[in-house]
XYZ file of N, CA and C in Angstrom:
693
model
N 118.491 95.913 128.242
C 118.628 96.821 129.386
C 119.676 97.898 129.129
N 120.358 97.482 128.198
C 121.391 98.577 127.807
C 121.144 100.119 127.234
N 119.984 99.682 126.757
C 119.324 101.008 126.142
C 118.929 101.797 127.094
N 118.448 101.618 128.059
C 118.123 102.332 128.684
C 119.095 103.282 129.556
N 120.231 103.011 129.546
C 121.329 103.650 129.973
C 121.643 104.147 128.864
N 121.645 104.229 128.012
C 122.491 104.989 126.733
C 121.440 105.730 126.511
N 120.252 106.092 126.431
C 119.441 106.488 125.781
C 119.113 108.213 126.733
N 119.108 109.142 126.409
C 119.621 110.308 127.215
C 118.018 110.788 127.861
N 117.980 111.443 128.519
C 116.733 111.775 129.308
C 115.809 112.426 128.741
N 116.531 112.920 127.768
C 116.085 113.887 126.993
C 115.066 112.907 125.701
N 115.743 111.868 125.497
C 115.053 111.495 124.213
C 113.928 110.364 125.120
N 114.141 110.368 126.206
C 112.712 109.478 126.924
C 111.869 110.326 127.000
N 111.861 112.050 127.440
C 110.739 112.784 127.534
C 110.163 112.608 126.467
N 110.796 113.234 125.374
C 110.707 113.118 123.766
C 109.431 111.952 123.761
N 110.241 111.037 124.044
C 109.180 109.906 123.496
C 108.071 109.707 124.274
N 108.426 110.022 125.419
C 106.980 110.142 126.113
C 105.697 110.873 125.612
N 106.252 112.247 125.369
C 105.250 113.112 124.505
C 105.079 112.727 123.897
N 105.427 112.379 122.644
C 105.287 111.537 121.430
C 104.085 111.357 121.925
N 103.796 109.797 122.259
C 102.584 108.794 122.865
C 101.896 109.258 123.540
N 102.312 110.318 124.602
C 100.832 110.951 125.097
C 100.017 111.873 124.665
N 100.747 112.547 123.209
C 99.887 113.569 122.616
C 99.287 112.665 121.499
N 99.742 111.277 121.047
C 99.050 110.557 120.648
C 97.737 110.073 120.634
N 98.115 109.326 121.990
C 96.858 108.491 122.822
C 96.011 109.910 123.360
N 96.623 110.799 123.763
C 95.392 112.334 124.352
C 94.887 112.535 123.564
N 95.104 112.797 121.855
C 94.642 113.541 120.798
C 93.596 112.136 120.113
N 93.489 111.049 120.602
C 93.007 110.072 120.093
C 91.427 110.154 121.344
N 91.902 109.930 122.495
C 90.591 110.699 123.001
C 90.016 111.961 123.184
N 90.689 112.922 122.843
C 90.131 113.932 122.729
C 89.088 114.132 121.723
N 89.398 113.495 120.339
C 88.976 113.367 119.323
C 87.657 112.801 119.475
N 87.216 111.733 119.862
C 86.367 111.155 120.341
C 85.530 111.386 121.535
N 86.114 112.225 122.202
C 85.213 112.638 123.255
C 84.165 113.610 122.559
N 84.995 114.540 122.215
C 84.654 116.304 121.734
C 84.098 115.742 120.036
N 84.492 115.060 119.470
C 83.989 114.724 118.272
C 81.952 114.400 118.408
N 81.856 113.760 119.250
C 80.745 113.237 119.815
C 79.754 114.838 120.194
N 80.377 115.912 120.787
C 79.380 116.722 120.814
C 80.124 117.675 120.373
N 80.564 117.756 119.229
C 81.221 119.545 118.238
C 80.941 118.557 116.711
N 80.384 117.226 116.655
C 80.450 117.022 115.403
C 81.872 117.087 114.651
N 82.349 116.199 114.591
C 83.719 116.542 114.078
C 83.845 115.466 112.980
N 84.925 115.564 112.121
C 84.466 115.254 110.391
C 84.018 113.585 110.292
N 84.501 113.110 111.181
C 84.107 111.370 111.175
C 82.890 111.399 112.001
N 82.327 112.442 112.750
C 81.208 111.662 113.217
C 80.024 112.460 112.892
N 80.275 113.794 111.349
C 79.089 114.252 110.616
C 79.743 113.398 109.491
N 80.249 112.067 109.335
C 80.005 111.425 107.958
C 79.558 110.111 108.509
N 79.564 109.646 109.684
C 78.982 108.968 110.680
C 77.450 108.927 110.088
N 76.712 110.053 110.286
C 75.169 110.610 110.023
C 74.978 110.113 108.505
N 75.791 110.503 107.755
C 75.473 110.135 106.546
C 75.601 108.937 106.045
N 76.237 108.066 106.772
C 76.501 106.666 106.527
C 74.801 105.935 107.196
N 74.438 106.530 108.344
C 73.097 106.414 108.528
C 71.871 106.618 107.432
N 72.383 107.293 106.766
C 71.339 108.008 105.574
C 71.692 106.690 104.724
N 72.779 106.501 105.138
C 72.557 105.735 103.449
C 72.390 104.096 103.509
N 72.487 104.061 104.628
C 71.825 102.151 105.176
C 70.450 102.392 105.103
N 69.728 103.193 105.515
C 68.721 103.535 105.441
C 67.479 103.436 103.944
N 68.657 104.427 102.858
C 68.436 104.174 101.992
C 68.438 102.977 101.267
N 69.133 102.145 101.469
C 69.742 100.759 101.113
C 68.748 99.994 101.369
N 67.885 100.312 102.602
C 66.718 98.685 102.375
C 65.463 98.979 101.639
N 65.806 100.428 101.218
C 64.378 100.738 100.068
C 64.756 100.165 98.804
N 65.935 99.270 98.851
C 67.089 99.658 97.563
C 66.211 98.261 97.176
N 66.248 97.810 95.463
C 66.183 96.085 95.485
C 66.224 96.233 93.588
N 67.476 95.821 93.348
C 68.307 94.914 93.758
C 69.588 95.694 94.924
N 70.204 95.395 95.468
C 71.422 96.223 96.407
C 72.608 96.030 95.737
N 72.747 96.281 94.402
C 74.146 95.802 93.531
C 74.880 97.161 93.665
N 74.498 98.343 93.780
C 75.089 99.371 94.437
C 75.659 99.558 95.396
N 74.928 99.283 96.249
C 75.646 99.589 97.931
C 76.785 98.417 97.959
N 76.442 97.349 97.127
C 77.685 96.780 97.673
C 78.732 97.006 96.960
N 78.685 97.700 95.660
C 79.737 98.194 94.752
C 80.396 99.333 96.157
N 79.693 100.052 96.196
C 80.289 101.060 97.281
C 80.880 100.509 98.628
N 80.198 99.587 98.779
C 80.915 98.568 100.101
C 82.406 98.067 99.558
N 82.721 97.808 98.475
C 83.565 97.238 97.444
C 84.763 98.566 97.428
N 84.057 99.220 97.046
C 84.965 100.532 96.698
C 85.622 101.158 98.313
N 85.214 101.582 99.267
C 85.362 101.811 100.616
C 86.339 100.742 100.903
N 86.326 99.478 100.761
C 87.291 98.305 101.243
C 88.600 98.517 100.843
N 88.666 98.629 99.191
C 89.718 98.724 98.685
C 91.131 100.006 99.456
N 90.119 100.971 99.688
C 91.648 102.201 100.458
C 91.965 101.284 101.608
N 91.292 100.589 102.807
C 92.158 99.834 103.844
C 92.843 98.720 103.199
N 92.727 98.280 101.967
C 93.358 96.932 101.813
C 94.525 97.395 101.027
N 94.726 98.760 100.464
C 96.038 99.482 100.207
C 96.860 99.735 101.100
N 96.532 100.828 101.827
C 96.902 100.981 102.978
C 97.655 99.878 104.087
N 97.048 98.526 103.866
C 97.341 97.708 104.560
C 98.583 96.808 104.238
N 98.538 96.942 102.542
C 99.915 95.937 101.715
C 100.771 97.216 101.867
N 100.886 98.634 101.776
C 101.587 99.233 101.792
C 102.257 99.174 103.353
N 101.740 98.656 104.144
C 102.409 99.384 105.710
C 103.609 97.854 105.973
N 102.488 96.944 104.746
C 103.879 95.629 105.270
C 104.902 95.769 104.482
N 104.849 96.213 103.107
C 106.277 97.062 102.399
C 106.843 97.602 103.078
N 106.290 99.224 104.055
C 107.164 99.948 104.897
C 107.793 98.752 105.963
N 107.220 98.131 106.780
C 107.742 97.475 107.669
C 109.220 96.594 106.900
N 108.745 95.885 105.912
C 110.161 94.957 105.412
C 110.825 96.124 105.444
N 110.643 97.028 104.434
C 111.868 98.350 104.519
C 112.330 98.816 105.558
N 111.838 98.573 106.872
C 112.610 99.213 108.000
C 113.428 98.241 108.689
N 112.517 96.615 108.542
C 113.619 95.696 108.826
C 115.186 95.473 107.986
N 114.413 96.174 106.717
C 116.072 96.318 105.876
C 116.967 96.711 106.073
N 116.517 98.201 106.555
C 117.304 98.950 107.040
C 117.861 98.639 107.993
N 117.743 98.120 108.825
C 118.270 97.422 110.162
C 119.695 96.441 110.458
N 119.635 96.403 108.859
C 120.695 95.758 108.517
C 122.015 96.663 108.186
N 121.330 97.905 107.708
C 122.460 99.000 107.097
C 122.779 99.777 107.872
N 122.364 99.925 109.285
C 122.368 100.830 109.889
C 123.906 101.721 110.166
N 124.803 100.812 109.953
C 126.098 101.838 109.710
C 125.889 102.907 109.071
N 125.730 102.690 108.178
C 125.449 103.354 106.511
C 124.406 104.361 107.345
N 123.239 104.184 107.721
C 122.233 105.070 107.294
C 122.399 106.066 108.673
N 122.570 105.348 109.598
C 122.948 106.362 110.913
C 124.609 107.605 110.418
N 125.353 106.803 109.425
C 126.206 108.429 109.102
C 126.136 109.104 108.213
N 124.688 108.867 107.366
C 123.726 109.327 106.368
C 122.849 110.484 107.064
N 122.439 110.190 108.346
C 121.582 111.298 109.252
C 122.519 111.713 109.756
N 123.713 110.949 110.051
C 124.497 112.279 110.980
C 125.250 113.404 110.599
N 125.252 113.476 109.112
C 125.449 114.099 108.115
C 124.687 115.366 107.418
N 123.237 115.410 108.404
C 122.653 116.293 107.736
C 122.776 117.413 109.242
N 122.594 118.775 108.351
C 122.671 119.771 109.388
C 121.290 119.938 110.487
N 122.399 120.409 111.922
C 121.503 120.158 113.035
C 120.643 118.583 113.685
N 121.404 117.577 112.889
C 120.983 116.489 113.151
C 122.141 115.449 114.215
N 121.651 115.898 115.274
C 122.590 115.342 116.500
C 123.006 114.124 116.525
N 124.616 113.674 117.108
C 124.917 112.822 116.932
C 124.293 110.941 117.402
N 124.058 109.885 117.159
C 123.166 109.002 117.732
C 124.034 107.710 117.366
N 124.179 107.021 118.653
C 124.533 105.780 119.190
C 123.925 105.171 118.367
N 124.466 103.912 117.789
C 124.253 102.218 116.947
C 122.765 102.474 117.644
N 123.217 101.571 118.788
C 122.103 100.599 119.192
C 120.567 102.015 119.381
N 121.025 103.362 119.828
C 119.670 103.994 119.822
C 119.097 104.172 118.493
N 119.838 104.283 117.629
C 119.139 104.468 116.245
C 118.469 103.458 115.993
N 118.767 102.123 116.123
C 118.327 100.787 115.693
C 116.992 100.750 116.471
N 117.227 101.670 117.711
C 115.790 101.733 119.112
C 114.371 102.699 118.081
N 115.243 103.708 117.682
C 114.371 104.454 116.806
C 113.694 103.885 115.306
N 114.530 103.276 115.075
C 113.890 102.519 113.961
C 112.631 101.608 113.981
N 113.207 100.633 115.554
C 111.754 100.013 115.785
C 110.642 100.544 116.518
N 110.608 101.979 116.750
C 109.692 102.548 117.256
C 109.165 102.846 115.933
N 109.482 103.136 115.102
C 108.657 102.843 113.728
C 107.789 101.797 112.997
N 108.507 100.769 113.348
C 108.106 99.377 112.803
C 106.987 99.569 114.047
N 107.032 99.375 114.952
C 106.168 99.302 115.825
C 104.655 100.137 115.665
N 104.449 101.316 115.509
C 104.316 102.029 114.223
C 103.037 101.747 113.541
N 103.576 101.007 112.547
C 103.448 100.694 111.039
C 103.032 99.227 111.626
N 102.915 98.469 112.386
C 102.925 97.113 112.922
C 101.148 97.558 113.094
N 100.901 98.399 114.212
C 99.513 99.366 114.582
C 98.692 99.094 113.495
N 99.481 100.392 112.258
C 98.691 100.812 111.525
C 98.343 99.445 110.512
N 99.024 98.606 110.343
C 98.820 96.940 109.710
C 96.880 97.086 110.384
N 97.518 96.289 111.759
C 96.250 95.513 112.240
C 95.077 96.739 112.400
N 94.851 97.888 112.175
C 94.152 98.895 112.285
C 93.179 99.057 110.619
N 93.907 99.030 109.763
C 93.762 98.913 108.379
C 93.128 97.505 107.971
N 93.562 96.083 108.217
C 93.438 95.076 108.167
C 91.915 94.785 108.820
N 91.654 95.279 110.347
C 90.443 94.967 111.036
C 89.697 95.508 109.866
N 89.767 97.164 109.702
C 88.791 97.531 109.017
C 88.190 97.201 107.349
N 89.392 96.712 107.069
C 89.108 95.822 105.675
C 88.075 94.536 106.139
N 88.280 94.148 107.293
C 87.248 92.715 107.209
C 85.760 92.885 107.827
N 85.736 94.488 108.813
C 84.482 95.235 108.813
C 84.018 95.437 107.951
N 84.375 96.136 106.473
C 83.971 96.130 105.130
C 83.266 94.814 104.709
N 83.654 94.059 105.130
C 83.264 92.233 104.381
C 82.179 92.237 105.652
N 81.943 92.652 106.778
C 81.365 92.290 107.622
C 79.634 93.461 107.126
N 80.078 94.293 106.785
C 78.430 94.995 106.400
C 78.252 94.638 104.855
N 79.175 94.057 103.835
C 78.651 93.815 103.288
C 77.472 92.269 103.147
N 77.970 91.259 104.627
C 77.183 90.194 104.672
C 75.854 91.169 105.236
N 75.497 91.988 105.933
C 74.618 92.296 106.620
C 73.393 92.955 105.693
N 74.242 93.884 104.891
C 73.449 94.659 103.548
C 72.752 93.047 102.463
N 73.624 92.217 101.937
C 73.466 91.035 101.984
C 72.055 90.229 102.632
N 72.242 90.276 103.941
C 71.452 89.951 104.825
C 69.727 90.254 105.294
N 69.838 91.555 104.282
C 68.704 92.541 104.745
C 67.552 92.077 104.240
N 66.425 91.986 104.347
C 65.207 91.494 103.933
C 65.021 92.536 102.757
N 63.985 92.088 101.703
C 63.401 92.742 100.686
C 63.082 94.265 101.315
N 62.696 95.081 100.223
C 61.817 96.498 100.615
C 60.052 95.895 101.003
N 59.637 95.108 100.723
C 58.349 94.608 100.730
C 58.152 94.614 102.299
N 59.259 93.761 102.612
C 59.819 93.242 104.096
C 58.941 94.546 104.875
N 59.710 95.450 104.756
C 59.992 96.856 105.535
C 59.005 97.564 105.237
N 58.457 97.586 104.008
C 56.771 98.581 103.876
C 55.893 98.027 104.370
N 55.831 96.429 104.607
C 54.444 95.998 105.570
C 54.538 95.861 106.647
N 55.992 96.741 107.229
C 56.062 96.526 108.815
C 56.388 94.852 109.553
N 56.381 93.716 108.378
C 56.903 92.732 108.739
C 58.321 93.042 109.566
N 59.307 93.629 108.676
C 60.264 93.904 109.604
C 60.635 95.580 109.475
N 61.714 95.639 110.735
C 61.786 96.903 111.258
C 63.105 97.322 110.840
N 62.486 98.625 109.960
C 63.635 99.230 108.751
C 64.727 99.953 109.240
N 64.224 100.585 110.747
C 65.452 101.220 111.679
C 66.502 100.544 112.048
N 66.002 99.159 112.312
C 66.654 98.397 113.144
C 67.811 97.945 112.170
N 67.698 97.267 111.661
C 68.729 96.863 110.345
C 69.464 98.249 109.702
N 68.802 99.392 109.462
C 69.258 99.950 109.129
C 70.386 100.892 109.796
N 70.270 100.687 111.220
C 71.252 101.459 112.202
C 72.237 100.038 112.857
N 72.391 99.002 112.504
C 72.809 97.875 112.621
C 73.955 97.958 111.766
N 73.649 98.011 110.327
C 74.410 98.072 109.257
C 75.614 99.646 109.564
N 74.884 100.392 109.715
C 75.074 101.964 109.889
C 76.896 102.150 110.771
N 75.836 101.322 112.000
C 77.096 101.294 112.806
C 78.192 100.292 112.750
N 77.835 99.586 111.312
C 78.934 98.751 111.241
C 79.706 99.809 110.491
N 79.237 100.409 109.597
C 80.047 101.221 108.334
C 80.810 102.143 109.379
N 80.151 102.359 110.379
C 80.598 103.647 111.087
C 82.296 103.226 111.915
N 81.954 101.744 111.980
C 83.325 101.433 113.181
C 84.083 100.803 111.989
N 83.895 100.555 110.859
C 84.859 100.439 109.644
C 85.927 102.070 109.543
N 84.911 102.992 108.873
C 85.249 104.186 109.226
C 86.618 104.434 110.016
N 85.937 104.197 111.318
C 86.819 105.135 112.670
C 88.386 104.201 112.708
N 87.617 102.763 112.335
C 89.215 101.858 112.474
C 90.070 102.430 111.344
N 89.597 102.665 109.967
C 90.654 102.878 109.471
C 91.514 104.412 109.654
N 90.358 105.338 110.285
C 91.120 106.610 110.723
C 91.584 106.676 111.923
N 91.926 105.193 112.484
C 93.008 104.857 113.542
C 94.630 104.850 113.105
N 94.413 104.334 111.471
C 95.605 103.551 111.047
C 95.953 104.593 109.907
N 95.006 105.753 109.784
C 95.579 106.661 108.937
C 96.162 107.874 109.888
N 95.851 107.746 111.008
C 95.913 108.797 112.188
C 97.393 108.630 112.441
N 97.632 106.468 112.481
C 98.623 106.243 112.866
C 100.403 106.892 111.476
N 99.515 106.907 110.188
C 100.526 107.163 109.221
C 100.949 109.113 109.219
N 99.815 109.523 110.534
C 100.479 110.847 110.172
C 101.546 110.995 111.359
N 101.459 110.311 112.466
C 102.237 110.222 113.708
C 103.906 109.334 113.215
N 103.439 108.916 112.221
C 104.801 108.136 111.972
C 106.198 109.159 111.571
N 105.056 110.695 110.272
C 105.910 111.446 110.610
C 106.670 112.086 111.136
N 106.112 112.213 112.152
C 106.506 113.124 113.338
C 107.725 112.250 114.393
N 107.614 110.612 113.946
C 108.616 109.874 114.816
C 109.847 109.863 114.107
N 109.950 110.372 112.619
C 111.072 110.325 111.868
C 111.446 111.480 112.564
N 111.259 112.684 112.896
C 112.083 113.697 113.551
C 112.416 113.115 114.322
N 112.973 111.875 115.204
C 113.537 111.862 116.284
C 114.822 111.384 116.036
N 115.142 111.655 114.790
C 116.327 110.697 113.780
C 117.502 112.275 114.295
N 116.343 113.432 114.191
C 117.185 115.215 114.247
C 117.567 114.885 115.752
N 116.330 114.964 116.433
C 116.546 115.441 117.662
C 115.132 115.254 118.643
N 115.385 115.062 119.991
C 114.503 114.889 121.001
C 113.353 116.504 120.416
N 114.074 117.543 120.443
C 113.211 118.546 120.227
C 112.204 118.611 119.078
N 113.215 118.111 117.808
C 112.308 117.909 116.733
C 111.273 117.253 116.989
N 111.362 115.895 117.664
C 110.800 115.075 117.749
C 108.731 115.538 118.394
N 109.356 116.286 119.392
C 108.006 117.025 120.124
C 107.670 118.165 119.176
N 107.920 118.868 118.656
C 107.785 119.886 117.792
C 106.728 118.976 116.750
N 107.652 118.105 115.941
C 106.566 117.550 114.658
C 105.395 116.762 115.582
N 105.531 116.645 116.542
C 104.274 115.580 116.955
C 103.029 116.890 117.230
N 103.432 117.819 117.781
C 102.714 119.193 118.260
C 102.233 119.409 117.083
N 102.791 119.370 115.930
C 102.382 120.025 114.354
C 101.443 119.067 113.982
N 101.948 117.699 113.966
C 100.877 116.647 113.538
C 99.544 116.787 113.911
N 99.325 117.123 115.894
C 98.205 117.347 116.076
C 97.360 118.400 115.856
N 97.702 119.648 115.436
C 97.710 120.626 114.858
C 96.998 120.231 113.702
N 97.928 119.921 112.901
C 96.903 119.322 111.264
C 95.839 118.387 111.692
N 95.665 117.494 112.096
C 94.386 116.790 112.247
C 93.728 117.636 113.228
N 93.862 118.321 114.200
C 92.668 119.278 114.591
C 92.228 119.655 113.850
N 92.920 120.863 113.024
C 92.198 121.444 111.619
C 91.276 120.916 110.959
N 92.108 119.635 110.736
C 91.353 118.526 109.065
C 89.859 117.596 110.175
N 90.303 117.648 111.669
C 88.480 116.765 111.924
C 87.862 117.747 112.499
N 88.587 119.459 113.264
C 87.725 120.189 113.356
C 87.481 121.264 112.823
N 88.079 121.896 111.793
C 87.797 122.938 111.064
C 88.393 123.107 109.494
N 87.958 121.813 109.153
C 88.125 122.293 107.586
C 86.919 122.306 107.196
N 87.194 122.593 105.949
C 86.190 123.526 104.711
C 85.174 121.978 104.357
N 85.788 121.049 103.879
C 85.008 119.645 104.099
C 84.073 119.842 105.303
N 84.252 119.610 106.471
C 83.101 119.474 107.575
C 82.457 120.586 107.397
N 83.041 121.762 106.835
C 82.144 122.788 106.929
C 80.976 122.374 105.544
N 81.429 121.781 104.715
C 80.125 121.821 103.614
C 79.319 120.643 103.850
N 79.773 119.560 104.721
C 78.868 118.583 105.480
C 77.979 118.937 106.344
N 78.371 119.959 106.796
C 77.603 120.195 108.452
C 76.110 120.963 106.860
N 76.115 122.129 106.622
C 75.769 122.943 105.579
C 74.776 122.218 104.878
């Protein structure tokens, strides 16, 4: 309860923004992604194309190499965020040290023990996200590869025994919510930047989060990538 008295009004707005241009820019994304096509949901389409392709496939030692390959960036991603985390619990320990390490750099306002230690675990907290965000989507990966796995022969599907849409938009939308989870937990590693400015200042702090969303507008609605997807 102490924090909350020490902690200045200024750095609660701060953090408020923070999280609501977060969580806003997380549905926005998804709302407007859904009808402007935006870069995860024209590679969405193509992940359709290619389940599709997959039950014409026989043997399927491909798709699951590629199921294989796709897994591996969340299961990086995922040992790396529990490295960052020990490292911030480390730090937690030094915090003498590292709080007159920042207070040392220019324009970087002065900050109370216990708020720095507050800022630190708004990081871990963080990086805690981006864990179980990365992690789900590593075991979605294992989850279409039982399904691809799962799929009946091509024979299956040319005599209309079974129905090639069906499996094939089954699988589709598994790849698809693999996808989106892990650009939850990569969404979450660009927001992390923007929480290290709060080490400067409440202002910094809203400034880099404003910039953050800025760059991922760009990168899911107007880069040169979606532009040669859409094309």
């Amino acid at each position: 309860m102490k924090i909350i008295t020490m902690l200045p009004w200024a750095d609660w707005l701060a953090l408020f923004s923070f999280f609501t241009l977060w969580v806003g820019y997380a549905w926005f994304a998804r709302i407007r992604g859904k009808r402007d096509q935006s870069l995860i949901a024209t590679t969405n389409k193509y992940r359709q194309k290619w389940m599709i392709q997959t039950t014409a496939r026989d043997p399927r030692m491909l798709d699951g190499l590629i199921t294989q390959n796709l897994s591996q960036t969340p299961a990086f991603f995922s040992s790396t965020s529990i490295i960052i985390i020990g490292g911030l619990f480390a730090l937690l320990g030094t915090t003498n040290k590292a709080a007159e390490l920042v207070g040392e750099i220019p324009f970087a306002q002065p900050t109370p023990l216990l708020v720095f230690e507050l800022k630190i675990l708004v990081l871990v907290g963080i990086f805690v996200y981006a864990f179980f965000r990365f992690s789900w989507s590593m075991r979605q990966y294992t989850f279409v590869a039982l399904v691809i796995g799962g799929m009946p022969p091509p024979e299956s599907f040319a005599s209309g025994e079974s129905d090639r849409q069906h499996y094939a938009q089954r699988a589709g939308n598994l790849v698809s919510a693999a996808a989106e989870t892990f650009n939850d937990g990569l969404r979450a590693y660009y927001f992390s930047f923007a929480a290290m400015a709060w080490f400067f200042s409440p202002l910094a702090l809203v400034l880099a989060t404003a910039l953050v969303v800025l760059i991922l507008y760009g990168r899911e609605f107007r880069s040169e990538v979606l532009q040669v997807l859409r094309d």
